[in-house]
Structure formats: C-alpha cells, structure tokens
Amino acid sequence: MYAVFKRELFSFLSSMVAYITIGVFLLVSGLLLWFFPDTSLLDYGYADLAGFFSLVPYLFMFLIPAITMRSFAEERREGTYELLITRPITVWQIVIAKYLSSLVLVLFSLIPTIIYYYSMSKLGFPEGNIDAGAVIGSYIGLFLLGAAFTSIGLFASALTKNQVIAFVICAALCAFAFLGFDYSSQLISLQNISGLISGLGINQHYNSISRGVLDTRDLIYFITFSVLFLLFTKLVIGGKR
C-alpha cells in the first residue's frame, strides 16, 4: 500500500498539474476573501472567517475532481492498470492507498490558508479577537468535506478512462451531495419529510461542524459517506479485475 501511495503522491507532485490546480485554488480563494467587493472580509468589517468557510466547499467541487480524476483513469489510459491490479495487493488496498494520497493533496491545499486565520487575528480589534474554536471546527469540517468529496472523485475516476469525463462526473456528484438534498427537501410534495431529506445531504452536517460543535452524528455521517463511496469504487474495480 505504501508503494502505491508514494507512487500516486509523487507522480502528481512531479507534474505541473498539481501546482497549477492548487495555485488556482489558493488564488481564487484569496481573491474572493480579500478583493472581490461582495465577499471581501475587509468590506465586511468583522474578524470572522465564516465567509471563507462558506465559499471553500464550492471551490472544492472543482479542486478535488482535478486531483482525483487521474487516479484510475490515467492508469487505464496509459495501460498500467492491468499491471497494478495483477500485483500481489488486494483491490481494497489499492483503493485505500490512492484515496489517502489524494486526501494528502487536499490537505496540502488547505495548509496555506491558515495564513488567513493569522491575518484575521492581527486585524481584529483588539488584536486576536477572533473565535478560534469556530475556526478549528470549520477546518475540521473542511477536512471531512474534502474526505467525502475525494471518495466521490475516486469512484468517478474508476468509472472511465477519460479524465475529463471523470472530472465532470465527480463535480456533478459533489454538487448534488452538497446541495441536491437541500433543494429536493424544498419541493412542496416532500415538505413532510424535508428534515429527513436535508439530513441526507452534506451541507447540513458541514454547517453543524463549522459552528465549532463536534457532534458524533456528523462525524459518523462523514465517515459512513466516505466508506460507502470507497466501497462503490472497490466494487467497480473488482468487477473490472
């Protein structure tokens, strides 16, 4: 597993795609956070990163598909897929190794954004006047959200050998998982079970953790969601094997 994990991680980091993808994510998040009038924290006037944490999930819908789209699609396109699945390693170990390598890349993308917290802390009046608990909870929520989206991306990449198609499938599934259940719960015919339907979506659980409250129900939801899509990926890979 470590050999597959290391190969996947360093093959991505050795290409310009990694730096362009992560660089665009940081650039767009920085512009939205500091420069664009409608979302700028400087115009907002409060030392609060809630706006940033509400924007990042939408950026994740493009960042994570770009990271995961090559996981299995690239293997099949280059012809190394057959070599990989015939090695003395189980399908589950291959899936977990690729999942962890993609998750590390998502974590690498989030680490530079910690400077936003430092900046807000310095700009607060008095200095340091920022809700650290809510920020920590929001970062945990972002990591769990990234883990869920990464599992979707791996599943999408296992379905096709075309990276563009894998990107589109992943982005669509992430958008539906994050927003689709909320919109569905607002339908008139489903209002009697709106709470149940919205509870199936990621948005409600992400917002709960972002308030700084670590509820075990939210943690179980994200873990179950990620494991479920990893299981789907294993079934797809196992069937093709």
CSV table of C-alpha atoms in Angstrom, one decimal:
chain,number,residue,atom,x,y,z
A,1,MET,CA,0.0,0.0,0.0
A,2,TYR,CA,2.8,2.4,0.8
A,3,ALA,CA,4.4,1.8,-2.6
A,4,VAL,CA,1.1,2.7,-4.4
A,5,PHE,CA,0.5,5.6,-2.0
A,6,LYS,CA,4.0,7.0,-2.6
A,7,ARG,CA,3.9,6.5,-6.4
A,8,GLU,CA,0.5,8.2,-6.7
A,9,LEU,CA,1.5,11.1,-4.5
A,10,PHE,CA,4.9,11.8,-6.1
A,11,SER,CA,3.6,11.3,-9.7
A,12,PHE,CA,1.1,14.0,-9.1
A,13,LEU,CA,3.6,16.4,-7.3
A,14,SER,CA,6.1,15.9,-10.1
A,15,SER,CA,3.7,17.3,-12.7
A,16,MET,CA,2.7,20.9,-13.3
A,17,VAL,CA,-1.0,20.0,-12.9
A,18,ALA,CA,-0.6,19.7,-9.2
A,19,TYR,CA,0.9,23.2,-8.8
A,20,ILE,CA,-1.5,24.8,-11.2
A,21,THR,CA,-4.5,23.2,-9.6
A,22,ILE,CA,-3.5,24.1,-6.0
A,23,GLY,CA,-2.3,27.5,-7.1
A,24,VAL,CA,-5.6,28.3,-8.8
A,25,PHE,CA,-7.5,27.2,-5.7
A,26,LEU,CA,-5.4,29.5,-3.5
A,27,LEU,CA,-5.6,32.4,-5.9
A,28,VAL,CA,-9.3,32.2,-6.3
A,29,SER,CA,-9.9,31.8,-2.6
A,30,GLY,CA,-7.6,34.7,-1.9
A,31,LEU,CA,-9.3,37.0,-4.4
A,32,LEU,CA,-12.8,36.1,-3.0
A,33,LEU,CA,-11.6,36.6,0.5
A,34,TRP,CA,-9.8,39.9,0.2
A,35,PHE,CA,-10.5,41.7,-3.1
A,36,PHE,CA,-14.0,41.0,-4.5
A,37,PRO,CA,-16.5,43.5,-3.1
A,38,ASP,CA,-19.3,41.1,-2.4
A,39,THR,CA,-17.2,38.6,-0.5
A,40,SER,CA,-14.3,40.7,0.9
A,41,LEU,CA,-13.6,40.4,4.6
A,42,LEU,CA,-12.2,43.9,4.6
A,43,ASP,CA,-15.5,45.3,3.5
A,44,TYR,CA,-17.4,43.0,6.0
A,45,GLY,CA,-15.7,44.8,8.9
A,46,TYR,CA,-15.6,41.8,11.3
A,47,ALA,CA,-12.7,39.5,12.2
A,48,ASP,CA,-14.6,36.4,11.1
A,49,LEU,CA,-13.7,33.7,8.6
A,50,ALA,CA,-17.3,32.3,8.2
A,51,GLY,CA,-17.5,33.8,4.7
A,52,PHE,CA,-14.3,31.9,3.7
A,53,PHE,CA,-15.6,28.6,5.0
A,54,SER,CA,-18.9,29.0,3.2
A,55,LEU,CA,-17.0,29.6,-0.1
A,56,VAL,CA,-14.5,26.8,0.0
A,57,PRO,CA,-17.0,23.9,-0.5
A,58,TYR,CA,-17.8,25.4,-3.9
A,59,LEU,CA,-14.1,25.6,-4.8
A,60,PHE,CA,-13.7,22.0,-3.6
A,61,MET,CA,-16.2,21.0,-6.3
A,62,PHE,CA,-13.5,21.9,-8.8
A,63,LEU,CA,-10.3,21.3,-6.9
A,64,ILE,CA,-11.0,17.8,-5.8
A,65,PRO,CA,-12.2,16.5,-9.2
A,66,ALA,CA,-9.0,17.9,-10.7
A,67,ILE,CA,-6.9,16.0,-8.1
A,68,THR,CA,-8.8,12.7,-8.3
A,69,MET,CA,-9.7,12.4,-12.0
A,70,ARG,CA,-6.4,10.8,-12.9
A,71,SER,CA,-6.4,8.2,-10.1
A,72,PHE,CA,-7.7,5.2,-12.1
A,73,ALA,CA,-8.5,6.9,-15.4
A,74,GLU,CA,-4.8,7.7,-16.1
A,75,GLU,CA,-3.9,4.1,-15.2
A,76,ARG,CA,-6.3,2.7,-17.8
A,77,ARG,CA,-5.3,5.2,-20.5
A,78,GLU,CA,-1.6,4.5,-20.2
A,79,GLY,CA,-2.0,0.8,-19.9
A,80,THR,CA,-0.6,0.4,-16.4
A,81,TYR,CA,-4.0,-0.5,-14.9
A,82,GLU,CA,-3.5,-4.2,-15.8
A,83,LEU,CA,-0.1,-4.2,-14.2
A,84,LEU,CA,-1.4,-2.6,-11.0
A,85,ILE,CA,-4.4,-5.0,-10.4
A,86,THR,CA,-2.3,-8.1,-11.0
A,87,ARG,CA,0.2,-7.3,-8.3
A,88,PRO,CA,0.1,-9.2,-5.0
A,89,ILE,CA,-2.1,-6.5,-3.4
A,90,THR,CA,-5.9,-6.5,-2.8
A,91,VAL,CA,-8.3,-4.2,-4.6
A,92,TRP,CA,-9.2,-2.7,-1.2
A,93,GLN,CA,-5.6,-1.8,-0.5
A,94,ILE,CA,-5.2,-0.2,-3.9
A,95,VAL,CA,-8.3,1.9,-3.3
A,96,ILE,CA,-7.2,3.0,0.2
A,97,ALA,CA,-3.7,3.8,-1.0
A,98,LYS,CA,-5.0,6.0,-3.8
A,99,TYR,CA,-7.6,7.6,-1.5
A,100,LEU,CA,-5.0,8.5,1.1
A,101,SER,CA,-2.6,10.0,-1.5
A,102,SER,CA,-5.4,12.2,-2.9
A,103,LEU,CA,-6.5,13.2,0.6
A,104,VAL,CA,-2.9,14.3,1.4
A,105,LEU,CA,-3.0,16.6,-1.6
A,106,VAL,CA,-6.3,18.1,-0.4
A,107,LEU,CA,-4.6,18.7,3.0
A,108,PHE,CA,-1.6,20.3,1.2
A,109,SER,CA,-4.1,22.7,-0.4
A,110,LEU,CA,-5.7,23.7,2.9
A,111,ILE,CA,-2.5,24.3,4.9
A,112,PRO,CA,-1.5,27.6,3.2
A,113,THR,CA,-4.9,29.0,4.0
A,114,ILE,CA,-4.0,29.1,7.7
A,115,ILE,CA,-2.4,32.4,7.0
A,116,TYR,CA,-5.9,33.8,6.6
A,117,TYR,CA,-6.6,33.0,10.2
A,118,TYR,CA,-3.3,34.7,11.2
A,119,SER,CA,-4.3,37.8,9.2
A,120,MET,CA,-7.7,38.0,10.7
A,121,SER,CA,-6.3,37.6,14.2
A,122,LYS,CA,-3.9,40.5,13.5
A,123,LEU,CA,-6.7,42.7,12.0
A,124,GLY,CA,-9.1,42.1,14.9
A,125,PHE,CA,-9.7,44.8,17.5
A,126,PRO,CA,-8.3,44.2,20.0
A,127,GLU,CA,-5.7,42.0,18.3
A,128,GLY,CA,-6.5,38.3,18.5
A,129,ASN,CA,-10.2,39.0,18.7
A,130,ILE,CA,-11.4,36.0,16.7
A,131,ASP,CA,-13.4,32.9,17.5
A,132,ALA,CA,-10.6,30.3,17.4
A,133,GLY,CA,-13.0,27.4,18.3
A,134,ALA,CA,-15.2,28.1,15.4
A,135,VAL,CA,-12.2,28.3,13.1
A,136,ILE,CA,-10.8,25.0,14.3
A,137,GLY,CA,-14.2,23.4,13.9
A,138,SER,CA,-14.5,24.8,10.4
A,139,TYR,CA,-11.2,23.4,9.4
A,140,ILE,CA,-12.2,20.0,10.7
A,141,GLY,CA,-15.4,20.3,8.7
A,142,LEU,CA,-13.4,21.2,5.6
A,143,PHE,CA,-11.2,18.2,6.0
A,144,LEU,CA,-14.1,15.9,6.5
A,145,LEU,CA,-15.8,17.5,3.5
A,146,GLY,CA,-12.6,17.0,1.4
A,147,ALA,CA,-12.5,13.4,2.5
A,148,ALA,CA,-16.1,12.9,1.4
A,149,PHE,CA,-15.5,14.6,-2.0
A,150,THR,CA,-12.3,12.6,-2.5
A,151,SER,CA,-14.1,9.3,-2.1
A,152,ILE,CA,-16.6,10.5,-4.8
A,153,GLY,CA,-13.7,11.5,-7.1
A,154,LEU,CA,-12.1,8.1,-6.8
A,155,PHE,CA,-15.4,6.5,-7.7
A,156,ALA,CA,-15.8,8.7,-10.7
A,157,SER,CA,-12.3,8.0,-11.9
A,158,ALA,CA,-12.9,4.3,-11.6
A,159,LEU,CA,-15.9,4.5,-14.0
A,160,THR,CA,-14.0,5.8,-17.0
A,161,LYS,CA,-10.6,6.1,-18.6
A,162,ASN,CA,-11.3,9.6,-19.8
A,163,GLN,CA,-10.1,12.2,-17.2
A,164,VAL,CA,-12.4,14.9,-18.4
A,165,ILE,CA,-15.4,12.7,-18.0
A,166,ALA,CA,-14.2,11.7,-14.6
A,167,PHE,CA,-13.9,15.3,-13.7
A,168,VAL,CA,-17.4,16.1,-14.8
A,169,ILE,CA,-18.9,13.1,-13.1
A,170,CYS,CA,-17.1,13.9,-9.8
A,171,ALA,CA,-18.1,17.6,-9.9
A,172,ALA,CA,-21.7,16.8,-10.6
A,173,LEU,CA,-21.9,14.2,-7.8
A,174,CYS,CA,-20.2,16.6,-5.4
A,175,ALA,CA,-22.6,19.4,-6.2
A,176,PHE,CA,-25.6,17.1,-5.8
A,177,ALA,CA,-24.3,15.6,-2.5
A,178,PHE,CA,-23.7,19.1,-1.1
A,179,LEU,CA,-26.8,21.0,-2.5
A,180,GLY,CA,-29.1,18.5,-4.1
A,181,PHE,CA,-30.8,17.2,-1.0
A,182,ASP,CA,-31.4,20.7,0.4
A,183,TYR,CA,-33.1,21.7,-2.9
A,184,SER,CA,-35.1,18.5,-3.0
A,185,SER,CA,-36.3,19.0,0.5
A,186,GLN,CA,-37.9,22.3,-0.5
A,187,LEU,CA,-40.2,20.6,-3.0
A,188,ILE,CA,-43.9,21.0,-2.0
A,189,SER,CA,-44.6,17.3,-2.3
A,190,LEU,CA,-41.7,16.5,0.0
A,191,GLN,CA,-42.1,19.0,2.7
A,192,ASN,CA,-43.5,16.5,5.2
A,193,ILE,CA,-40.1,14.7,5.2
A,194,SER,CA,-37.9,17.8,4.4
A,195,GLY,CA,-35.9,17.4,7.6
A,196,LEU,CA,-35.0,13.8,6.7
A,197,ILE,CA,-34.1,14.6,3.2
A,198,SER,CA,-31.9,17.6,4.1
A,199,GLY,CA,-30.2,15.4,6.7
A,200,LEU,CA,-29.0,13.1,4.0
A,201,GLY,CA,-27.0,15.9,2.3
A,202,ILE,CA,-23.6,17.0,3.3
A,203,ASN,CA,-24.4,20.7,3.7
A,204,GLN,CA,-26.3,20.4,6.9
A,205,HIS,CA,-23.6,18.3,8.6
A,206,TYR,CA,-20.8,20.6,7.3
A,207,ASN,CA,-22.6,23.7,8.7
A,208,SER,CA,-23.1,22.0,12.0
A,209,ILE,CA,-19.4,21.3,12.4
A,210,SER,CA,-18.4,24.7,11.1
A,211,ARG,CA,-20.2,26.3,14.1
A,212,GLY,CA,-17.5,24.7,16.3
A,213,VAL,CA,-19.7,21.9,17.6
A,214,LEU,CA,-18.2,18.4,17.0
A,215,ASP,CA,-21.3,16.2,17.1
A,216,THR,CA,-20.6,12.5,16.8
A,217,ARG,CA,-23.6,12.2,14.5
A,218,ASP,CA,-21.9,14.5,12.0
A,219,LEU,CA,-18.6,12.6,12.3
A,220,ILE,CA,-20.3,9.3,11.8
A,221,TYR,CA,-22.1,10.7,8.7
A,222,PHE,CA,-18.9,11.8,7.0
A,223,ILE,CA,-17.1,8.6,7.8
A,224,THR,CA,-20.0,6.5,6.6
A,225,PHE,CA,-20.3,8.6,3.4
A,226,SER,CA,-16.6,8.2,2.6
A,227,VAL,CA,-16.6,4.5,3.3
A,228,LEU,CA,-19.7,4.0,1.1
A,229,PHE,CA,-18.2,5.6,-2.0
A,230,LEU,CA,-14.9,3.7,-1.4
A,231,LEU,CA,-16.9,0.5,-1.3
A,232,PHE,CA,-18.5,1.5,-4.6
A,233,THR,CA,-15.1,2.1,-6.0
A,234,LYS,CA,-13.9,-1.3,-4.8
A,235,LEU,CA,-16.9,-3.0,-6.4
A,236,VAL,CA,-16.2,-1.2,-9.8
A,237,ILE,CA,-12.5,-2.1,-9.7
A,238,GLY,CA,-13.1,-5.6,-8.5
A,239,GLY,CA,-15.7,-6.2,-11.3
A,240,LYS,CA,-13.3,-5.0,-14.0
A,241,ARG,CA,-10.5,-7.1,-12.5
